[in-house]
Short mmCIF file of C-alpha atoms in Angstrom, two decimals:
data_model
loop_
_atom_site.label_atom_id
_atom_site.label_comp_id
_atom_site.label_asym_id
_atom_site.label_seq_id
_atom_site.Cartn_x
_atom_site.Cartn_y
_atom_site.Cartn_z
CA MET Q 1 34.08 -9.62 16.53
CA SER Q 2 31.25 -12.27 17.49
CA TYR Q 3 28.95 -12.17 20.49
CA SER Q 4 27.57 -15.60 21.65
CA VAL Q 5 23.49 -15.42 21.51
CA GLN Q 6 23.81 -14.54 26.03
CA ASN Q 7 25.23 -11.09 25.32
CA ILE Q 8 22.68 -9.41 22.59
CA ARG Q 9 20.43 -7.00 23.39
CA ASN Q 10 17.81 -6.49 20.98
CA VAL Q 11 15.51 -3.16 21.23
CA CYS Q 12 13.24 -0.73 19.42
CA LEU Q 13 12.57 2.67 20.09
CA LEU Q 14 9.33 4.29 20.30
CA GLY Q 15 7.14 7.62 21.10
CA HIS Q 16 5.47 10.30 20.14
CA SER Q 17 7.50 11.97 17.35
CA GLY Q 18 9.88 14.70 18.40
CA SER Q 19 10.11 12.79 21.69
CA GLY Q 20 14.21 12.19 21.29
CA LYS Q 21 14.82 8.98 19.92
CA THR Q 22 17.26 9.52 17.46
CA SER Q 23 18.76 12.05 19.71
CA LEU Q 24 18.85 9.38 22.18
CA ALA Q 25 20.72 6.63 19.72
CA GLU Q 26 23.57 9.25 18.37
CA SER Q 27 24.28 9.22 22.65
CA LEU Q 28 24.40 5.28 22.75
CA LEU Q 29 26.13 5.62 19.73
CA PHE Q 30 28.91 8.69 20.72
CA MET Q 31 29.64 6.99 24.67
CA THR Q 32 30.70 3.78 23.98
CA GLY Q 33 33.19 5.62 21.35
CA ALA Q 34 31.02 3.72 18.20
CA ILE Q 35 31.25 7.80 16.59
CA ASP Q 36 33.43 9.44 17.68
CA ARG Q 37 31.25 13.43 17.65
CA MET Q 38 27.67 13.81 18.39
CA GLY Q 39 25.16 14.94 15.74
CA ARG Q 40 22.51 16.54 16.04
CA VAL Q 41 18.67 16.25 14.14
CA ALA Q 42 18.39 19.92 13.18
CA ASP Q 43 21.94 19.83 11.27
CA GLY Q 44 21.05 16.77 9.40
CA ASN Q 45 24.25 15.06 10.52
CA THR Q 46 22.72 11.86 12.69
CA VAL Q 47 23.52 8.62 12.47
CA CYS Q 48 20.09 7.06 12.45
CA ASP Q 49 18.13 9.93 9.98
CA TYR Q 50 20.40 9.68 6.68
CA ASP Q 51 18.71 9.35 3.68
CA PRO Q 52 18.27 13.07 2.48
CA GLU Q 53 14.23 13.10 2.98
CA GLU Q 54 14.66 12.68 6.59
CA VAL Q 55 17.39 15.39 6.46
CA LYS Q 56 15.47 18.17 4.59
CA ARG Q 57 12.29 17.21 7.50
CA GLN Q 58 13.83 16.78 10.24
CA ILE Q 59 12.24 13.51 11.35
CA SER Q 60 13.00 9.94 10.97
CA LEU Q 61 11.23 8.29 7.69
CA SER Q 62 12.27 4.75 8.12
CA THR Q 63 14.03 2.50 11.10
CA ALA Q 64 17.25 2.39 11.25
CA VAL Q 65 19.69 0.07 13.41
CA ALA Q 66 22.87 1.52 15.08
CA PRO Q 67 25.10 -1.47 16.82
CA ILE Q 68 26.46 -0.44 20.04
CA ASP Q 69 29.25 -2.94 21.85
CA TYR Q 70 29.42 -1.96 25.26
CA LYS Q 71 30.78 -4.51 27.87
CA GLY Q 72 31.23 -7.24 26.11
CA CYS Q 73 27.90 -6.72 25.07
CA ARG Q 74 25.60 -6.03 21.51
CA ILE Q 75 22.81 -3.60 21.10
CA ASN Q 76 21.33 -3.76 18.02
CA VAL Q 77 19.20 -0.43 18.43
CA LEU Q 78 15.96 0.33 16.35
CA ASP Q 79 14.95 3.70 15.38
CA THR Q 80 11.70 4.11 15.03
CA PRO Q 81 9.30 6.87 13.39
CA GLY Q 82 7.58 8.25 15.63
CA ALA Q 83 5.58 10.12 13.11
CA PHE Q 84 2.10 7.60 12.89
CA ASP Q 85 1.98 7.65 8.71
CA PHE Q 86 4.97 5.55 9.06
CA SER Q 87 4.09 2.91 11.23
CA GLY Q 88 4.33 0.36 8.84
CA GLU Q 89 8.23 1.03 9.71
CA VAL Q 90 7.11 0.66 13.93
CA MET Q 91 5.51 -2.85 12.86
CA GLU Q 92 9.06 -4.69 11.21
CA ALA Q 93 11.34 -2.58 14.25
CA LEU Q 94 9.32 -5.00 16.90
CA ARG Q 95 9.15 -7.74 15.19
CA ALA Q 96 12.83 -7.80 15.14
CA ALA Q 97 13.42 -6.03 18.24
CA ASP Q 98 12.94 -8.77 21.61
CA ALA Q 99 12.57 -5.30 24.23
CA ALA Q 100 11.48 -1.90 23.95
CA ILE Q 101 12.23 1.77 25.38
CA ILE Q 102 9.64 4.20 25.22
CA VAL Q 103 11.71 7.54 25.06
CA ALA Q 104 8.77 9.90 26.81
CA SER Q 105 9.35 13.43 26.91
CA ALA Q 106 9.50 15.49 30.27
CA LYS Q 107 7.80 18.23 28.31
CA ASP Q 108 4.88 16.35 26.99
CA GLY Q 109 3.59 13.73 29.77
CA VAL Q 110 1.99 10.74 28.47
CA SER Q 111 1.29 11.63 24.93
CA VAL Q 112 -0.49 9.44 22.22
CA GLY Q 113 3.31 8.61 20.82
CA VAL Q 114 3.29 6.95 24.08
CA GLU Q 115 0.58 5.33 24.71
CA LYS Q 116 0.64 3.68 20.89
CA ALA Q 117 3.31 2.62 21.82
CA TRP Q 118 2.04 0.56 25.14
CA LYS Q 119 -0.50 -0.76 23.06
CA TYR Q 120 2.00 -2.21 20.36
CA CYS Q 121 4.55 -3.46 23.64
CA GLU Q 122 1.11 -5.14 25.33
CA GLU Q 123 -0.55 -7.03 21.90
CA ARG Q 124 3.39 -8.46 21.66
CA ASN Q 125 3.41 -8.83 26.03
CA MET Q 126 7.33 -7.25 24.99
CA PRO Q 127 9.45 -5.96 27.83
CA ARG Q 128 10.23 -2.10 27.86
CA PHE Q 129 11.40 0.36 29.52
CA ILE Q 130 10.82 3.68 30.08
CA TYR Q 131 12.53 6.34 29.43
CA ILE Q 132 12.38 9.93 30.48
CA SER Q 133 14.16 12.52 27.85
CA LYS Q 134 14.90 16.23 27.46
CA ILE Q 135 14.95 16.30 31.96
CA ASP Q 136 16.90 19.68 31.65
CA GLU Q 137 15.22 21.93 28.92
CA ASP Q 138 12.85 24.38 30.02
CA HIS Q 139 10.11 23.86 31.36
CA SER Q 140 9.90 20.12 31.26
CA ASP Q 141 9.01 18.57 34.05
CA TYR Q 142 10.20 14.73 35.66
CA ASN Q 143 8.10 14.91 38.28
CA ALA Q 144 4.82 15.87 36.69
CA THR Q 145 5.52 13.03 33.87
CA PHE Q 146 6.60 10.06 36.17
CA ASP Q 147 3.09 11.04 37.39
CA ALA Q 148 1.45 10.80 34.64
CA LEU Q 149 2.97 7.80 33.65
CA ARG Q 150 2.29 6.42 36.98
CA GLU Q 151 -1.45 7.49 37.27
CA ARG Q 152 -1.72 6.11 33.37
CA PHE Q 153 -0.09 2.53 33.85
CA GLY Q 154 -0.36 1.99 37.08
CA ASN Q 155 2.25 1.40 40.37
CA LYS Q 156 4.49 -1.83 38.15
CA ILE Q 157 6.32 1.80 36.77
CA ALA Q 158 9.26 1.54 39.04
CA PRO Q 159 11.86 4.15 39.25
CA VAL Q 160 15.48 3.30 38.50
CA VAL Q 161 16.81 6.62 37.44
CA VAL Q 162 15.68 9.87 39.16
CA PRO Q 163 16.90 13.46 38.48
CA THR Q 164 18.86 15.45 40.98
CA LEU Q 165 17.11 19.19 40.89
CA ASP Q 166 18.65 22.23 43.14
CA GLU Q 167 15.97 24.59 44.16
CA ASN Q 168 15.03 26.36 41.04
CA LYS Q 169 14.15 22.71 39.47
CA LYS Q 170 17.12 22.82 37.08
CA VAL Q 171 18.52 19.21 36.75
CA THR Q 172 22.13 18.83 38.96
CA GLY Q 173 22.26 15.39 38.10
CA LEU Q 174 21.43 12.06 37.89
CA MET Q 175 20.52 9.28 41.19
CA ASP Q 176 20.98 5.50 40.56
CA ILE Q 177 18.38 3.82 42.80
CA LEU Q 178 19.15 0.96 42.57
CA ASN Q 179 22.30 1.50 43.68
CA LYS Q 180 21.77 4.67 45.89
CA ARG Q 181 24.50 6.38 44.25
CA ALA Q 182 24.58 9.95 42.51
CA TYR Q 183 26.07 11.34 39.37
CA GLU Q 184 26.96 14.31 37.64
CA MET Q 185 27.92 15.41 34.46
CA GLN Q 186 31.36 17.44 34.90
CA ASP Q 187 32.88 18.40 30.94
CA GLY Q 188 30.74 15.39 28.98
CA LYS Q 189 31.83 13.07 32.08
CA ARG Q 190 29.62 11.37 34.44
CA VAL Q 191 31.39 11.78 37.80
CA GLU Q 192 30.27 9.64 40.75
CA ILE Q 193 29.38 12.35 43.98
CA GLU Q 194 28.26 12.98 47.71
CA LEU Q 195 24.78 11.39 47.36
CA PRO Q 196 24.05 14.72 49.08
CA GLU Q 197 22.06 15.10 52.61
CA ASP Q 198 18.89 16.60 51.02
CA LYS Q 199 18.59 14.17 48.85
CA VAL Q 200 19.16 10.81 51.09
CA ALA Q 201 15.10 11.22 51.70
CA VAL Q 202 14.45 11.19 48.20
CA ILE Q 203 16.26 7.50 47.00
CA ASN Q 204 15.01 6.27 49.88
CA GLU Q 205 11.67 7.03 49.27
CA PHE Q 206 12.24 5.82 45.55
CA ASN Q 207 14.36 3.38 46.56
CA ASP Q 208 11.30 1.68 48.73
CA ALA Q 209 8.58 1.74 45.58
CA LEU Q 210 11.12 0.19 43.45
CA LYS Q 211 11.09 -2.54 46.84
CA GLU Q 212 7.99 -2.89 46.43
CA SER Q 213 7.72 -3.31 42.22
CA VAL Q 214 10.53 -5.82 43.08
CA ALA Q 215 8.75 -7.93 45.66
CA GLU Q 216 5.91 -8.56 43.88
CA THR Q 217 7.78 -10.70 41.34
CA SER Q 218 7.26 -13.29 44.20
CA GLU Q 219 5.49 -14.82 46.94
CA GLU Q 220 8.17 -15.26 49.50
CA PHE Q 221 10.34 -11.74 48.16
CA MET Q 222 6.63 -10.34 48.98
CA GLU Q 223 6.65 -12.26 52.28
CA ARG Q 224 10.13 -10.58 53.66
CA PHE Q 225 8.77 -6.95 52.54
CA PHE Q 226 6.18 -6.92 54.48
CA ASN Q 227 8.47 -8.20 57.81
CA GLY Q 228 10.18 -5.26 56.66
CA GLU Q 229 13.32 -7.12 55.77
CA ASP Q 230 15.66 -5.78 53.19
CA PHE Q 231 16.55 -7.39 49.65
CA THR Q 232 20.41 -7.76 48.99
CA TYR Q 233 22.02 -6.08 45.36
CA ALA Q 234 21.57 -8.99 44.23
CA GLU Q 235 18.11 -10.05 44.55
CA MET Q 236 16.61 -6.92 44.23
CA ALA Q 237 18.85 -6.81 40.39
CA GLN Q 238 17.53 -11.01 40.29
CA GLY Q 239 13.68 -9.00 40.93
CA LEU Q 240 13.70 -7.13 38.75
CA ARG Q 241 14.90 -8.80 35.97
CA GLN Q 242 12.20 -11.76 36.52
CA GLY Q 243 9.70 -8.40 37.19
CA VAL Q 244 10.85 -7.16 33.66
CA ARG Q 245 10.62 -10.28 31.46
CA GLU Q 246 7.37 -11.63 33.31
CA LEU Q 247 5.86 -7.60 32.24
CA SER Q 248 4.88 -7.28 35.98
CA VAL Q 249 7.53 -4.22 35.92
CA PHE Q 250 8.74 -1.19 33.59
CA PRO Q 251 11.68 0.48 34.76
CA VAL Q 252 12.08 4.01 34.40
CA LEU Q 253 15.14 6.16 33.21
CA CYS Q 254 15.97 9.04 32.66
CA GLY Q 255 18.24 11.06 30.42
CA SER Q 256 19.22 14.41 28.32
CA ALA Q 257 20.92 12.87 24.56
CA VAL Q 258 21.95 16.35 23.90
CA ALA Q 259 23.95 16.14 27.73
CA ASP Q 260 24.66 12.78 27.31
CA MET Q 261 23.16 12.72 30.97
CA GLY Q 262 21.90 9.08 31.68
CA THR Q 263 23.35 6.81 28.32
CA LEU Q 264 25.86 5.09 30.45
CA MET Q 265 23.50 3.94 32.96
CA LEU Q 266 20.90 3.04 30.01
CA LEU Q 267 23.45 1.18 28.80
CA ASP Q 268 23.82 -0.48 32.35
CA ASN Q 269 19.82 -1.52 32.47
CA ILE Q 270 19.88 -2.73 29.33
CA MET Q 271 22.53 -5.38 29.67
CA GLU Q 272 21.20 -6.31 33.59
CA LEU Q 273 17.43 -6.47 33.07
CA LEU Q 274 15.89 -6.85 29.55
CA PRO Q 275 16.02 -10.48 28.35
CA SER Q 276 18.40 -11.66 25.60
CA PRO Q 277 17.05 -12.66 22.07
CA GLU Q 278 16.69 -16.92 23.88
CA GLN Q 279 14.39 -14.66 26.50
CA GLY Q 280 12.64 -12.45 24.22
CA ASN Q 281 9.78 -12.97 21.67
CA TYR Q 282 8.51 -16.59 21.41
CA HIS Q 283 7.35 -17.25 17.19
CA LYS Q 284 4.87 -19.14 15.88
CA ALA Q 285 6.25 -21.27 13.30
CA THR Q 286 4.41 -22.68 10.41
CA LEU Q 287 5.81 -26.33 8.65
CA ALA Q 288 6.18 -27.10 5.26
CA ASP Q 289 2.76 -29.60 6.02
CA GLY Q 290 0.58 -26.85 7.33
CA THR Q 291 1.06 -27.08 10.90
CA THR Q 292 1.90 -25.26 13.66
CA GLU Q 293 4.30 -25.25 16.42
CA GLU Q 294 6.63 -22.83 18.78
CA PHE Q 295 9.49 -21.54 17.40
CA VAL Q 296 12.10 -21.41 19.96
CA VAL Q 297 15.57 -19.32 19.70
CA SER Q 298 18.80 -21.00 19.71
CA ALA Q 299 22.07 -21.02 18.67
CA GLY Q 300 22.46 -25.21 18.13
CA GLY Q 301 19.50 -25.45 16.19
CA VAL Q 302 19.58 -25.39 12.27
CA PRO Q 303 20.55 -21.52 10.18
CA THR Q 304 16.73 -19.74 9.48
CA ALA Q 305 16.68 -16.23 9.66
CA PHE Q 306 13.25 -13.51 9.43
CA VAL Q 307 13.94 -11.21 6.46
CA PHE Q 308 12.38 -7.69 8.79
CA LYS Q 309 12.99 -4.67 5.90
CA THR Q 310 14.57 -4.53 3.27
CA ILE Q 311 16.57 -1.15 1.87
CA SER Q 312 16.07 -1.08 -2.42
CA ASP Q 313 18.24 2.32 -2.63
CA GLN Q 314 20.26 2.92 -6.86
CA TYR Q 315 23.59 1.19 -5.83
CA GLY Q 316 21.99 -2.86 -4.81
CA LYS Q 317 19.42 -3.95 -2.60
CA TYR Q 318 19.86 -5.03 0.98
CA SER Q 319 17.77 -7.85 2.65
CA PHE Q 320 18.12 -7.34 7.13
CA VAL Q 321 17.76 -10.52 8.49
CA LYS Q 322 17.47 -11.30 12.26
CA VAL Q 323 19.19 -14.71 12.95
CA LEU Q 324 16.86 -16.55 14.81
CA SER Q 325 18.91 -20.22 15.14
CA GLY Q 326 22.18 -21.74 14.34
CA SER Q 327 24.47 -19.06 12.09
CA ILE Q 328 24.77 -17.64 8.84
CA THR Q 329 27.81 -17.29 6.19
CA PRO Q 330 28.44 -16.27 2.75
CA ASP Q 331 27.41 -18.14 -0.07
CA MET Q 332 25.71 -20.56 2.36
CA THR Q 333 22.10 -21.94 0.25
CA MET Q 334 19.25 -21.39 1.94
CA VAL Q 335 15.40 -21.97 1.14
CA ASN Q 336 12.58 -19.59 1.41
CA ALA Q 337 10.26 -20.37 2.57
CA ARG Q 338 7.83 -18.37 1.19
CA THR Q 339 8.20 -19.76 -2.46
CA GLY Q 340 10.31 -22.87 -1.88
CA ASP Q 341 13.37 -22.00 -3.93
CA ASN Q 342 16.49 -22.21 -2.92
CA GLU Q 343 18.62 -18.81 -2.08
CA LYS Q 344 22.88 -18.38 -2.15
CA LEU Q 345 23.21 -15.77 -0.04
CA GLY Q 346 25.59 -12.74 -0.42
CA ARG Q 347 27.49 -10.44 1.71
CA LEU Q 348 26.44 -10.46 5.21
CA TYR Q 349 27.15 -6.93 6.48
CA THR Q 350 26.34 -5.19 9.64
CA MET Q 351 23.84 -1.73 9.07
CA ARG Q 352 25.17 1.11 11.49
CA GLY Q 353 22.12 3.81 9.49
CA LYS Q 354 23.91 3.81 6.21
CA LYS Q 355 27.23 2.24 7.11
CA ALA Q 356 27.32 -0.87 6.05
CA THR Q 357 30.85 -2.92 7.51
CA GLU Q 358 31.02 -6.79 5.89
CA VAL Q 359 30.96 -9.76 8.14
CA LYS Q 360 32.08 -13.20 7.75
CA GLU Q 361 29.01 -14.42 10.35
CA LEU Q 362 25.45 -13.45 11.64
CA VAL Q 363 25.44 -15.73 14.82
CA CYS Q 364 21.91 -16.22 16.31
CA GLY Q 365 19.65 -13.19 18.50
CA ASP Q 366 21.87 -10.88 16.04
CA ILE Q 367 20.51 -8.60 13.18
CA GLY Q 368 22.17 -7.54 9.89
CA ALA Q 369 21.78 -7.51 5.94
CA ILE Q 370 22.50 -9.43 3.63
CA ALA Q 371 23.10 -7.64 0.06
CA LYS Q 372 21.78 -8.53 -3.80
CA MET Q 373 18.81 -10.97 -2.76
CA ASP Q 374 16.13 -9.96 -5.19
CA LYS Q 375 13.67 -12.55 -5.35
CA VAL Q 376 13.98 -11.86 -1.46
CA LYS Q 377 11.13 -9.92 0.51
CA THR Q 378 10.10 -8.29 3.23
CA GLY Q 379 8.08 -11.15 5.92
CA ASP Q 380 11.06 -14.37 4.13
CA THR Q 381 11.43 -16.69 6.70
CA LEU Q 382 15.13 -18.46 5.19
CA CYS Q 383 15.99 -21.01 6.54
CA ASP Q 384 18.32 -24.57 6.39
CA SER Q 385 16.33 -27.63 4.04
CA ARG Q 386 16.91 -29.60 6.68
CA LYS Q 387 14.09 -28.18 8.66
CA VAL Q 388 11.81 -25.43 6.34
CA VAL Q 389 9.86 -23.25 8.74
CA ALA Q 390 7.66 -20.21 7.87
CA LEU Q 391 7.71 -17.00 10.90
CA LYS Q 392 4.35 -15.49 10.67
CA GLY Q 393 4.29 -12.02 8.32
CA ILE Q 394 4.67 -8.37 9.79
CA PRO Q 395 1.29 -7.51 10.22
CA PHE Q 396 0.56 -3.81 8.19
CA ALA Q 397 -2.01 -1.49 8.59
CA GLU Q 398 -5.14 -1.15 5.47
CA PRO Q 399 -3.69 1.84 3.23
CA CYS Q 400 -7.14 4.48 4.11
CA TYR Q 401 -5.31 7.37 1.95
CA SER Q 402 -5.80 7.06 -1.75
CA VAL Q 403 -4.46 9.43 -4.34
CA ALA Q 404 -4.49 9.22 -7.98
CA ILE Q 405 -0.86 9.17 -9.29
CA ALA Q 406 -0.02 10.43 -13.31
CA PRO Q 407 3.89 11.76 -15.00
CA LYS Q 408 4.05 14.96 -15.46
CA THR Q 409 5.32 13.84 -18.57
CA ARG Q 410 3.64 12.08 -21.44
CA GLY Q 411 4.58 8.17 -21.44
CA GLN Q 412 5.93 7.91 -18.64
CA ASP Q 413 3.91 5.53 -16.31
CA ASP Q 414 6.28 2.48 -17.06
CA LYS Q 415 8.85 4.80 -14.96
CA VAL Q 416 6.18 5.53 -12.45
CA ALA Q 417 5.15 1.87 -11.47
CA GLN Q 418 8.66 0.64 -11.72
CA GLY Q 419 9.68 3.50 -8.88
CA LEU Q 420 6.59 2.24 -7.23
CA ASN Q 421 7.75 -0.75 -7.34
CA ARG Q 422 11.14 -0.66 -6.23
CA LEU Q 423 9.93 1.08 -3.17
CA ASN Q 424 6.77 -0.83 -2.25
CA GLU Q 425 9.93 -3.58 -2.10
CA GLU Q 426 10.94 -1.32 1.33
CA ASP Q 427 7.59 0.03 2.60
CA PRO Q 428 5.03 -2.66 1.84
CA SER Q 429 2.87 -0.27 3.77
CA PHE Q 430 1.36 1.32 0.65
CA SER Q 431 -0.22 -0.31 -2.28
CA VAL Q 432 -0.54 0.63 -5.73
CA VAL Q 433 -3.35 -0.35 -8.48
CA ASN Q 434 -4.05 0.03 -11.55
CA ASN Q 435 -8.21 1.14 -12.09
CA ALA Q 436 -8.95 0.04 -15.08
CA GLU Q 437 -12.59 1.37 -15.11
CA THR Q 438 -11.33 4.97 -14.49
CA HIS Q 439 -8.45 4.45 -16.60
CA GLN Q 440 -5.99 6.26 -13.45
CA MET Q 441 -3.08 4.40 -11.02
CA VAL Q 442 -4.35 4.89 -7.23
CA LEU Q 443 -1.72 4.69 -4.18
CA SER Q 444 -2.86 4.19 -0.98
CA GLY Q 445 -0.48 4.40 1.81
CA ALA Q 446 -1.54 5.28 5.53
CA GLY Q 447 -1.31 9.19 5.09
CA ASP Q 448 -0.64 12.18 3.27
CA MET Q 449 2.69 12.44 4.88
CA GLN Q 450 3.59 9.53 3.37
CA VAL Q 451 2.07 10.00 -0.01
CA ASP Q 452 4.36 13.68 -0.26
CA VAL Q 453 7.75 11.20 0.80
CA LEU Q 454 6.72 8.46 -2.20
CA VAL Q 455 6.23 11.27 -4.00
CA SER Q 456 8.96 12.70 -3.15
CA LYS Q 457 11.60 9.54 -3.48
CA LEU Q 458 10.47 8.87 -6.95
CA LYS Q 459 11.51 12.78 -8.21
CA THR Q 460 14.97 12.30 -6.18
CA ARG Q 461 15.52 8.81 -6.91
CA PHE Q 462 14.54 7.83 -10.32
CA ASN Q 463 13.74 11.28 -11.33
CA VAL Q 464 10.38 11.36 -12.39
CA GLU Q 465 7.77 14.51 -11.69
CA VAL Q 466 4.45 13.26 -10.50
CA GLU Q 467 0.89 15.02 -10.60
CA LEU Q 468 -1.62 13.89 -7.97
CA SER Q 469 -5.11 14.04 -7.89
CA PRO Q 470 -8.50 13.24 -6.11
CA VAL Q 471 -8.90 9.55 -6.81
CA ARG Q 472 -12.47 9.11 -9.59
CA VAL Q 473 -15.47 7.26 -8.56
CA ALA Q 474 -16.72 4.81 -10.37
CA TYR Q 475 -20.37 5.00 -10.59
CA ARG Q 476 -22.76 2.19 -11.31
CA GLU Q 477 -26.58 1.71 -11.30
CA LYS Q 478 -29.06 -0.19 -11.81
CA ILE Q 479 -32.75 -1.26 -12.00
CA ARG Q 480 -34.97 -0.29 -9.02
CA LYS Q 481 -38.25 -1.95 -10.20
CA THR Q 482 -39.80 -3.85 -13.21
CA VAL Q 483 -41.05 -1.67 -16.41
CA GLN Q 484 -42.68 -2.98 -19.90
CA LYS Q 485 -43.42 -1.28 -21.88
CA GLN Q 486 -45.03 -2.46 -26.06
CA GLY Q 487 -43.58 -1.37 -29.50
CA ARG Q 488 -45.43 -1.45 -33.45
CA HIS Q 489 -43.61 -0.96 -36.00
CA LYS Q 490 -46.14 -1.00 -39.39
CA LYS Q 491 -45.23 -0.68 -43.71
CA GLN Q 492 -47.29 -0.44 -45.84
CA THR Q 493 -46.11 1.06 -48.58
CA GLY Q 494 -45.92 -0.88 -51.88
CA GLY Q 495 -45.03 -4.68 -52.26
CA SER Q 496 -45.85 -6.71 -49.17
CA GLY Q 497 -46.30 -4.91 -46.00
CA GLN Q 498 -44.43 -4.76 -42.95
CA PHE Q 499 -45.73 -5.40 -39.15
CA GLY Q 500 -43.82 -6.29 -36.07
CA ASP Q 501 -45.52 -6.03 -32.02
CA VAL Q 502 -42.33 -6.21 -30.00
CA TRP Q 503 -42.89 -6.90 -25.48
CA ILE Q 504 -39.92 -6.35 -24.02
CA ARG Q 505 -39.65 -6.28 -20.00
CA PHE Q 506 -36.62 -4.84 -17.50
CA GLU Q 507 -36.42 -6.12 -13.88
CA PRO Q 508 -33.94 -5.64 -11.50
#
């Protein structure tokens, strides 16, 4: 089924490691019928953590795509790793997404991962929701987390979905602030209930906070707000939508992915409030003559696609693309702006975790993968020969941790180098250099966790075991001051004698 660009949403899940991003993606897939049963990270059977390394470590190591079809809308969810060693994967997801959902656990409040995610969004002017996860677990405190967010990020934080708590502070259901409705989960289904009398004051208080946020989106609304007038639902929704796009409102939602609580409300709000690809990130494009211009995302434009991620395994290579203009089809010939070469597109797929579904077309704004594009790298722009433009590459952080890497068995250096080359196609955030002075192969990455994963993948995928050792330092010395010496040579035995007088001077 093909969607028009207005009905597509590209959203990345950001946040600290262990805050529940992968479980949330799983719940979104389950509640929309994309999968028949919920996987668990601990059991290693989730859609987004499919790599053997992810199953073994029980954390996400790379960005996974999970497309969801909901009420005539295609929502591409990009599940990113929370561990800081894999921030390169987050950079790729941020480039493909038009909005972000920052996942904050109700147990941890505003963690470093939340702060970093916020900073990434600020740098890119990216619209965002905050989703408070795990609200039904022991020792979780929604109110404390919400207050911490308000304190850290100011009054732009607007509550849209809040939990209903009983006298023991246990979560019994959720309240939709915008519609003033209450829901409970009964046998895994969401059921609307009468608004409890003791919660009317709470929902009114939150609704007023929401109105205040909406009022700040326009002069007219502000005036009416101060005159004590009410807004209609349509005006509230329009004000929120505009506020989200202009970064003056950041809606806060909550839920429990394991209990599927709050998942459908999150989907409704993604559809209602987050921008489509046409209204999302704007891009700068460099033309063939070196000038730059703003790139406009449009369904009617000439075909252009940006390669934001590559997967290269023993079965072949997938180049993940986001179509930014026009639409692309298999066997179409496009120009790679980096090399200037013509590339004939392979088969097109939509990816859900590791499951590839072949499609006949990828439309503007959608995310998919092209098979067997050997010369195409992450960060390349594929475009129509009528208009060749290069979009800015992905800003990976400089590697800051280096180790020397060598095969355990002698003579397998080529195998190690080939394996690392293949892994480098997937993860451009690390680098490998052969140091001619110390005769070591030096691997540089973001930290020991990333290096550990690479060593593991070399063994499982390329069947080569390696040893790590500290990087040797090539010490160099130089002369600090001028010195001079004189030497004489005399030899006077038989025949004509020898005599030499040598002066030598070294200086810096």
